[in-house]
Short mmCIF file of C-alpha atoms in Angstrom, two decimals:
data_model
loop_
_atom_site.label_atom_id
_atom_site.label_comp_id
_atom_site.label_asym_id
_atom_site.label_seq_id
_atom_site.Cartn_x
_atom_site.Cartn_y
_atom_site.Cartn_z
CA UNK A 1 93.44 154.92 86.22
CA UNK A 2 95.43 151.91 87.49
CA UNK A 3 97.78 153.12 89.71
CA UNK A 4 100.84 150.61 88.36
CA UNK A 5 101.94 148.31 85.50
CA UNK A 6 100.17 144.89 87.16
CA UNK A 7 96.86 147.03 87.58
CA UNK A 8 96.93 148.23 84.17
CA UNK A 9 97.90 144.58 83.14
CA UNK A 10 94.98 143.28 85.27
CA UNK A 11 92.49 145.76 83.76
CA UNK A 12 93.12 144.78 80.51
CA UNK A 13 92.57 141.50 81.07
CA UNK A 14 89.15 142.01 82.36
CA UNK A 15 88.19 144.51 79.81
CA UNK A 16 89.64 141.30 77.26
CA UNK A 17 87.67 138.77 78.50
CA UNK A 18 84.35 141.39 78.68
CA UNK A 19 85.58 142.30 74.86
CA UNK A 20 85.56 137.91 74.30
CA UNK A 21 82.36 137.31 75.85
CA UNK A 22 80.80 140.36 73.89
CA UNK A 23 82.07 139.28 70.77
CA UNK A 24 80.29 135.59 71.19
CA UNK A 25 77.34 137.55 71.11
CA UNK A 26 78.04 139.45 68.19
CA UNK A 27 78.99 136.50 66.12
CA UNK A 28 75.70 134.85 66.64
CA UNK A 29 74.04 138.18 65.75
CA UNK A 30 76.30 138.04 62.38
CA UNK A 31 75.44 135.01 61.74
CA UNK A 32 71.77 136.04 61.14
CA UNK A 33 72.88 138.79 59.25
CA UNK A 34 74.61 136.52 56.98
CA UNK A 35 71.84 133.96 56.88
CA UNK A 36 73.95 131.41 59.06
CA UNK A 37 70.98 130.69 61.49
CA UNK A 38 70.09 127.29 62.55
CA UNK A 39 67.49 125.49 61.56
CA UNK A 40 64.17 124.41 63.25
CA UNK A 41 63.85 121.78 65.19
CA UNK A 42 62.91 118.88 62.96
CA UNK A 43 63.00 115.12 63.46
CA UNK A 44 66.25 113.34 62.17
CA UNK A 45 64.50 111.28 59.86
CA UNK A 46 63.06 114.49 57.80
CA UNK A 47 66.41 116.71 58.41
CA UNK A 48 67.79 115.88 55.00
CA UNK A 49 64.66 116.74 53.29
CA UNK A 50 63.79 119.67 55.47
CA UNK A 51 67.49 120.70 54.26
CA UNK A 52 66.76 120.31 51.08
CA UNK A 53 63.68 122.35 51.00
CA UNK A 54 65.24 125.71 53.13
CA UNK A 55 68.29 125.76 50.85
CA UNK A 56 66.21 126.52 47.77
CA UNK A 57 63.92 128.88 49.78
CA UNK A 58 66.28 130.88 51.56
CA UNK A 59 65.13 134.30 52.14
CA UNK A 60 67.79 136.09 53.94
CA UNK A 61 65.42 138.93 56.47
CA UNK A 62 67.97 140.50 58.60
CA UNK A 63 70.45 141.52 56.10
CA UNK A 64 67.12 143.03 53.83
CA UNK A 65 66.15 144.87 57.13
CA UNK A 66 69.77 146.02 57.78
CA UNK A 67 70.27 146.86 54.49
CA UNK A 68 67.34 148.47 53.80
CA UNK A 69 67.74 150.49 56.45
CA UNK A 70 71.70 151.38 56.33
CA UNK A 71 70.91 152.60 52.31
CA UNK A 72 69.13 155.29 53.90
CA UNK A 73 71.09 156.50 56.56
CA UNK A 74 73.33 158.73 54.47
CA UNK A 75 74.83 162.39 55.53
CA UNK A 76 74.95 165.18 52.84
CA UNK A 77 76.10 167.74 54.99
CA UNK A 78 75.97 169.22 58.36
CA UNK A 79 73.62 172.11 59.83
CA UNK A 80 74.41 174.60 62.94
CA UNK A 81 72.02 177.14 63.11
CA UNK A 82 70.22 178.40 60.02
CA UNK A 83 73.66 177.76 57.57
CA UNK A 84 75.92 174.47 56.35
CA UNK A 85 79.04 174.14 58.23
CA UNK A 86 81.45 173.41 55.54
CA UNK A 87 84.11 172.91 57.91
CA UNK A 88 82.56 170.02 59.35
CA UNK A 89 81.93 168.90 55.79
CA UNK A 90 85.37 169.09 54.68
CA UNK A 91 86.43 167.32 57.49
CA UNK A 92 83.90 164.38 56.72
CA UNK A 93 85.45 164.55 53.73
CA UNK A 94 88.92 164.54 54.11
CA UNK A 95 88.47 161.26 56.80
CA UNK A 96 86.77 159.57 53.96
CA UNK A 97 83.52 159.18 55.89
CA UNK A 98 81.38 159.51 53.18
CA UNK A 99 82.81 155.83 52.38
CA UNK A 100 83.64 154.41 56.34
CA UNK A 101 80.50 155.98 57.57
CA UNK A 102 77.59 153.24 55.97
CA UNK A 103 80.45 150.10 57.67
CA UNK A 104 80.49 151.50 60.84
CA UNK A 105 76.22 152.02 60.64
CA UNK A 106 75.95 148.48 59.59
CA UNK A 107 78.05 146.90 62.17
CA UNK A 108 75.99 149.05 64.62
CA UNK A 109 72.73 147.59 63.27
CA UNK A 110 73.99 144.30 62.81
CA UNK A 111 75.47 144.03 66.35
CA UNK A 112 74.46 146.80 68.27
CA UNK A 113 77.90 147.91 68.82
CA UNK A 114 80.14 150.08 66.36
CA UNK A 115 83.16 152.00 66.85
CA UNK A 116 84.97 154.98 65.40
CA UNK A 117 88.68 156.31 67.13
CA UNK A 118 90.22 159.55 66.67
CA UNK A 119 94.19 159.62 66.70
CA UNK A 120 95.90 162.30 65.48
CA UNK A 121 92.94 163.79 63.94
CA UNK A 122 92.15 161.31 61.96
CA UNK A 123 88.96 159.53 62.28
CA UNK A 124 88.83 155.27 61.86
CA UNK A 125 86.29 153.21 61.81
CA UNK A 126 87.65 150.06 64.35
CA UNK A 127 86.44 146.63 63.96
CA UNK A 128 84.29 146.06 67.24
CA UNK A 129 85.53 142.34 67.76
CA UNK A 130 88.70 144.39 68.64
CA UNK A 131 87.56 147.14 70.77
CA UNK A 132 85.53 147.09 74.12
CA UNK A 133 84.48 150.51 76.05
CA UNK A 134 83.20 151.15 79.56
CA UNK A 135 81.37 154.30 79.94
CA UNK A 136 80.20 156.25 83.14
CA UNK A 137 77.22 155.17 84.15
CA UNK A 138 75.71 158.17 84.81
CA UNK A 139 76.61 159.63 81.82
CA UNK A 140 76.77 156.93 78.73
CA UNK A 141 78.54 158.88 76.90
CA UNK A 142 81.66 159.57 78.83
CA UNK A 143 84.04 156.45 77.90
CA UNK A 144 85.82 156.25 81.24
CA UNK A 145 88.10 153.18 80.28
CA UNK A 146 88.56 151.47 76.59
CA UNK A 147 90.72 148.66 75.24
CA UNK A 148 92.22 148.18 71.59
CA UNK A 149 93.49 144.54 70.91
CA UNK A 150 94.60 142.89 68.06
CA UNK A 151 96.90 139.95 66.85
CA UNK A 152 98.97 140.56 64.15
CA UNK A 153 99.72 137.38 62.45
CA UNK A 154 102.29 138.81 60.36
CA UNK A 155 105.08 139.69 63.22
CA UNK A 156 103.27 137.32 65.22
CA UNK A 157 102.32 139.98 68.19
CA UNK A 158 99.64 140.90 70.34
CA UNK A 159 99.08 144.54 70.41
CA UNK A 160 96.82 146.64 72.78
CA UNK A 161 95.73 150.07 73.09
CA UNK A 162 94.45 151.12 76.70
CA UNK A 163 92.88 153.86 77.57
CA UNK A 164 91.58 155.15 81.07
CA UNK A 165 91.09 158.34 82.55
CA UNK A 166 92.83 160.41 79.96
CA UNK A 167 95.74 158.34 79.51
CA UNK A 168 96.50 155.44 77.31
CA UNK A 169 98.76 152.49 77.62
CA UNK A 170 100.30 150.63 74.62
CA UNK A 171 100.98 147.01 75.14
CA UNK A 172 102.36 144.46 73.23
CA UNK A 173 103.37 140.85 73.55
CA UNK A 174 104.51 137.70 71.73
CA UNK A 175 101.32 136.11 70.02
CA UNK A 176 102.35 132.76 71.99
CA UNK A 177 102.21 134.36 75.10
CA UNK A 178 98.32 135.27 74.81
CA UNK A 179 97.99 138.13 77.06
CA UNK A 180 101.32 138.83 78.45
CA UNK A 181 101.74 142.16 77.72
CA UNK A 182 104.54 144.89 78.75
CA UNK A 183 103.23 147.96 78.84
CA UNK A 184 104.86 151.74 77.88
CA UNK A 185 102.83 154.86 78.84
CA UNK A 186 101.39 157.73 77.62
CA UNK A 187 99.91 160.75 78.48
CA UNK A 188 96.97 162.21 76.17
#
């Protein structure tokens, strides 16, 4: 964990611009999801027609594959042992994840990157243009630092979540200001 406010400040800048430069990726891979891919090559003197000709024979692959695929990735309950554990199930349930659960597989598919937090004890799926994670290398699935950030446009703010080693930072800032944040701690 940064050991003051400038280091935390500092930190979340890098994991921003990491969470930017990820999310130029992402778009592109959206894009082919949503059949926004460019074209082929094709001389400018036959673009119009080529045009022409695509646009009434779009067939739109990567959202049929991701789809396809997504429609059968569905839980109907949860097994430990030889028995159901309903209290797993109820759980699911009460978070709604029978609903959240196929958005969070297709951004996954789509992208390659999906996220879910847990505050409070309730589970959200999180939009992963907002949210960038660094895990342990030796052990993938131990996040070791994580960043929330998000512009609300209707009080005009920045506003981060920041999480390392345990702890988590929230930040906010005037949307103007583009990172500036002030930070107030707390412990987990």
């Amino acid at each position: 964990m940064p050991q003051n406010e400038q280091e935390v400040i500092e930190d979340v800048g890098r994991l921003h611009r990491d969470l930017l430069e990820r999310n130029s990726v992402a778009k592109k891979l959206e894009d082919y999801y949503r059949g926004r891919h460019p074209l082929a090559w094709v001389h400018r003197k036959a673009r119009a027609e080529y045009v022409a000709l695509v646009s009434q024979a779009v067939s739109n692959f990567p959202q049929l594959v991701v789809d396809s695929l997504n429609d059968r990735l569905t839980v109907t309950g949860f097994r430990v042992g030889d028995g159901a554990d309903t209290a797993l199930w109820d759980e699911w349930q009460r978070n709604q994840l029978d609903m959240r659960a196929p958005m969070v597989q297709q951004q996954a598919l789509v992208t390659g990157w999906s996220y879910v937090s847990v505050w409070d004890g309730k589970v959200r799926p999180e939009s992963m243009y907002e949210v960038f994670t660094e895990s342990d290398p030796g052990d993938l699935l131990n996040v070791r630092r994580g960043l929330k950030a998000w512009l609300n446009k209707f009080d005009k703010k920045w506003y981060a979540r920041y999480f390392a080693d345990g702890n988590y930072v929230m930040l906010e800032a005037p949307a103007e200001s583009g990172m500036d944040l002030k930070a107030e701690s707390k412990d987990d």
